[in-house]
Amino acid sequence: MTQSKSENNDTRKTIIMSALKLFSEKGFQSTSISEICKNANVTKGALYWHFKDKQDLYLQLMYDVIREILVESMNDVSQEKSPLMRLKKHLNNYLKQISTNEIYQEAYRLFVREMHFDQFADMEKLSAQVKQDYNFESYFQDAVAQGELPQVLTVEQYYEMYTHMFDGVIINWLMRGKQFDLIETGNELFDYVYRIDLLRRENEV
């Protein structure tokens, strides 16, 4: 009897969670496919049905986590009229997900620990896929068009600055043992970089 789509999805998620646990505990290089299958209680055939190899499993693991965080972070974003406020709402949702979910935190730690030079090309593809799927550049495009951001940078540059900046804040928060308030710090940095205080004053004039 063939598995249903739901069962296939459950199997795939079980494999991914097994891989995340073992990659985190032992490292990517030291974890074998056999160990991942044993921990997930699946056959190698089941794993290779979903993933080409261990590297493909790692990349899809990272993409699945990113996608899950982003989907959850979209809540109520469209209700904000201002493009910058939509972006800030999304950031708040995103940081809240990270600060309250140990799985997401472990995925970030794994990403930092396991980044190797020979993985850059694959991670660039992953980043490009995320950007294409969620079209975050549209936030900056709208903000520039409505005069909320100056045309001193391209939309692409605004997007890259945003993603690198707040990934850096999250990684710093994790590496420093969560010693500062992630959401508060993220908000303060956002307001400073995008000059929300000046924008408010201009709107009041």
Short mmCIF file of C-alpha atoms in Angstrom, two decimals:
data_model
loop_
_atom_site.label_atom_id
_atom_site.label_comp_id
_atom_site.label_asym_id
_atom_site.label_seq_id
_atom_site.Cartn_x
_atom_site.Cartn_y
_atom_site.Cartn_z
CA MET A 1 0.00 0.00 0.00
CA THR A 2 1.40 3.38 -0.95
CA GLN A 3 1.71 6.12 1.62
CA SER A 4 -0.71 9.02 1.54
CA LYS A 5 0.53 12.56 0.95
CA SER A 6 -0.01 13.29 4.66
CA GLU A 7 2.04 10.25 5.68
CA ASN A 8 4.80 11.24 3.26
CA ASN A 9 4.87 14.74 4.74
CA ASP A 10 5.00 13.29 8.26
CA THR A 11 7.90 11.02 7.29
CA ARG A 12 9.77 13.90 5.71
CA LYS A 13 9.29 16.07 8.81
CA THR A 14 10.41 13.23 11.08
CA ILE A 15 13.60 12.83 9.06
CA ILE A 16 14.28 16.56 9.15
CA MET A 17 13.79 16.76 12.92
CA SER A 18 16.07 13.76 13.38
CA ALA A 19 18.74 15.39 11.22
CA LEU A 20 18.47 18.70 13.10
CA LYS A 21 18.92 16.93 16.43
CA LEU A 22 21.93 14.89 15.30
CA PHE A 23 23.60 17.66 13.29
CA SER A 24 23.29 19.87 16.36
CA GLU A 25 24.69 17.25 18.73
CA LYS A 26 27.45 15.71 16.58
CA GLY A 27 28.00 18.09 13.69
CA PHE A 28 27.16 17.67 10.02
CA GLN A 29 30.31 15.80 9.01
CA SER A 30 30.19 13.38 11.97
CA THR A 31 26.54 12.41 11.46
CA SER A 32 25.81 9.51 9.13
CA ILE A 33 22.72 8.79 7.07
CA SER A 34 22.36 5.53 9.01
CA GLU A 35 22.23 7.41 12.32
CA ILE A 36 19.62 9.83 11.02
CA CYS A 37 17.46 6.93 9.79
CA LYS A 38 17.83 5.00 13.04
CA ASN A 39 16.91 8.03 15.14
CA ALA A 40 13.90 8.75 12.89
CA ASN A 41 12.93 5.05 12.75
CA VAL A 42 12.82 5.06 8.95
CA THR A 43 14.63 3.12 6.26
CA LYS A 44 17.38 4.55 4.07
CA GLY A 45 15.01 4.09 1.14
CA ALA A 46 12.50 6.40 2.82
CA LEU A 47 15.17 9.03 3.38
CA TYR A 48 16.45 8.87 -0.18
CA TRP A 49 12.87 9.12 -1.44
CA HIS A 50 12.73 12.63 0.04
CA PHE A 51 16.38 13.76 -0.16
CA LYS A 52 19.17 13.20 -2.69
CA ASP A 53 21.91 13.01 -0.07
CA LYS A 54 22.98 14.42 3.30
CA GLN A 55 23.82 17.83 1.85
CA ASP A 56 20.38 18.06 0.22
CA LEU A 57 18.81 17.08 3.56
CA TYR A 58 20.75 19.86 5.32
CA LEU A 59 19.70 22.50 2.78
CA GLN A 60 16.05 21.45 2.79
CA LEU A 61 16.11 21.42 6.57
CA MET A 62 17.32 25.02 6.59
CA TYR A 63 14.79 26.07 3.95
CA ASP A 64 11.89 24.41 5.79
CA VAL A 65 12.77 26.17 9.04
CA ILE A 66 13.16 29.55 7.31
CA ARG A 67 9.87 29.08 5.44
CA GLU A 68 8.01 28.11 8.62
CA ILE A 69 9.32 31.17 10.48
CA LEU A 70 8.48 33.48 7.58
CA VAL A 71 4.95 32.13 7.15
CA GLU A 72 4.25 32.61 10.85
CA SER A 73 5.80 36.08 10.71
CA MET A 74 3.38 37.27 8.01
CA ASN A 75 0.47 37.50 10.48
CA ASP A 76 -1.30 40.88 10.38
CA VAL A 77 1.50 42.46 8.32
CA SER A 78 -0.82 43.50 5.49
CA GLN A 79 -2.96 45.53 7.91
CA GLU A 80 -0.23 48.16 8.18
CA LYS A 81 -0.64 50.95 5.59
CA SER A 82 2.97 52.13 5.70
CA PRO A 83 5.52 49.90 3.88
CA LEU A 84 8.06 50.50 6.64
CA MET A 85 5.51 49.65 9.32
CA ARG A 86 4.67 46.44 7.44
CA LEU A 87 8.37 45.62 7.47
CA LYS A 88 8.65 46.44 11.17
CA LYS A 89 5.59 44.32 11.98
CA HIS A 90 7.14 41.43 10.10
CA LEU A 91 10.42 41.92 11.98
CA ASN A 92 8.62 41.88 15.34
CA ASN A 93 6.80 38.68 14.43
CA TYR A 94 10.03 37.11 13.17
CA LEU A 95 12.04 37.96 16.28
CA LYS A 96 9.21 36.73 18.51
CA GLN A 97 9.23 33.38 16.73
CA ILE A 98 12.99 33.08 17.19
CA SER A 99 12.97 34.15 20.84
CA THR A 100 10.27 31.64 21.85
CA ASN A 101 11.06 28.58 19.72
CA GLU A 102 14.04 26.37 20.63
CA ILE A 103 13.91 24.55 17.29
CA TYR A 104 14.36 27.79 15.37
CA GLN A 105 17.20 28.80 17.67
CA GLU A 106 18.95 25.47 17.15
CA ALA A 107 18.62 25.85 13.38
CA TYR A 108 20.35 29.24 13.59
CA ARG A 109 23.15 27.79 15.72
CA LEU A 110 23.52 24.91 13.29
CA PHE A 111 23.73 27.30 10.35
CA VAL A 112 26.56 29.26 12.01
CA ARG A 113 28.50 26.18 13.13
CA GLU A 114 28.24 24.27 9.88
CA MET A 115 28.89 27.00 7.35
CA HIS A 116 31.82 25.95 5.18
CA PHE A 117 33.34 27.58 2.14
CA ASP A 118 32.21 24.78 -0.18
CA GLN A 119 28.60 25.32 0.93
CA PHE A 120 28.44 28.99 -0.09
CA ALA A 121 27.06 28.29 -3.57
CA ASP A 122 24.27 26.09 -2.19
CA MET A 123 23.40 28.63 0.50
CA GLU A 124 23.30 31.39 -2.12
CA LYS A 125 20.75 29.30 -4.04
CA LEU A 126 18.75 28.84 -0.85
CA SER A 127 18.81 32.59 -0.17
CA ALA A 128 17.73 33.34 -3.74
CA GLN A 129 14.86 30.87 -3.42
CA VAL A 130 13.63 32.50 -0.20
CA LYS A 131 13.80 35.95 -1.80
CA GLN A 132 11.87 34.75 -4.85
CA ASP A 133 9.21 32.91 -2.86
CA TYR A 134 8.46 35.74 -0.42
CA ASN A 135 9.30 38.86 -2.48
CA PHE A 136 10.58 40.91 0.45
CA GLU A 137 12.10 43.42 -1.93
CA SER A 138 8.56 44.71 -2.53
CA TYR A 139 8.54 46.22 1.00
CA PHE A 140 11.54 48.36 0.12
CA GLN A 141 10.27 49.10 -3.37
CA ASP A 142 7.03 50.47 -1.89
CA ALA A 143 8.89 52.38 0.84
CA VAL A 144 11.08 54.12 -1.75
CA ALA A 145 8.10 54.82 -4.01
CA GLN A 146 6.17 56.41 -1.12
CA GLY A 147 9.11 58.49 0.06
CA GLU A 148 9.68 56.58 3.30
CA LEU A 149 13.18 55.63 2.20
CA PRO A 150 15.59 57.75 0.15
CA GLN A 151 16.81 56.52 -3.22
CA VAL A 152 20.40 56.35 -2.01
CA LEU A 153 20.43 52.55 -2.23
CA THR A 154 18.87 50.15 -4.69
CA VAL A 155 15.97 47.97 -3.56
CA GLU A 156 18.36 45.00 -3.69
CA GLN A 157 20.84 46.79 -1.41
CA TYR A 158 18.12 47.71 1.09
CA TYR A 159 17.02 44.07 1.18
CA GLU A 160 20.56 42.74 1.64
CA MET A 161 21.29 45.26 4.41
CA TYR A 162 18.09 44.31 6.24
CA THR A 163 18.65 40.54 6.10
CA HIS A 164 22.34 40.66 7.05
CA MET A 165 21.73 43.16 9.83
CA PHE A 166 19.00 41.26 11.64
CA ASP A 167 20.51 37.82 11.07
CA GLY A 168 23.57 39.31 12.77
CA VAL A 169 21.48 40.53 15.72
CA ILE A 170 19.93 37.07 16.17
CA ILE A 171 23.28 35.30 15.94
CA ASN A 172 24.82 37.75 18.43
CA TRP A 173 21.88 37.17 20.80
CA LEU A 174 22.42 33.41 20.65
CA MET A 175 26.20 33.56 20.97
CA ARG A 176 25.95 35.88 24.00
CA GLY A 177 23.61 33.49 25.80
CA LYS A 178 20.45 35.54 25.22
CA GLN A 179 21.73 38.25 27.56
CA PHE A 180 19.73 41.04 25.93
CA ASP A 181 16.11 41.45 24.90
CA LEU A 182 16.05 40.35 21.25
CA ILE A 183 12.77 42.03 20.33
CA GLU A 184 13.54 45.32 22.07
CA THR A 185 17.02 45.51 20.53
CA GLY A 186 15.66 44.67 17.10
CA ASN A 187 13.06 47.42 17.35
CA GLU A 188 15.56 50.01 18.51
CA LEU A 189 17.94 49.14 15.68
CA PHE A 190 15.13 49.22 13.11
CA ASP A 191 13.95 52.66 14.26
CA TYR A 192 17.47 54.02 14.21
CA VAL A 193 18.48 52.65 10.81
CA TYR A 194 15.25 53.58 9.06
CA ARG A 195 14.91 56.88 10.96
CA ILE A 196 11.38 56.18 12.14
CA ASP A 197 11.60 59.13 14.54
CA LEU A 198 12.24 61.54 11.67
CA LEU A 199 9.51 59.96 9.58
CA ARG A 200 7.00 60.50 12.37
CA ARG A 201 8.00 64.15 12.74
CA GLU A 202 7.70 64.77 9.01
CA ASN A 203 4.22 63.23 8.99
CA GLU A 204 3.17 65.46 11.88
CA VAL A 205 4.21 68.67 10.09
#
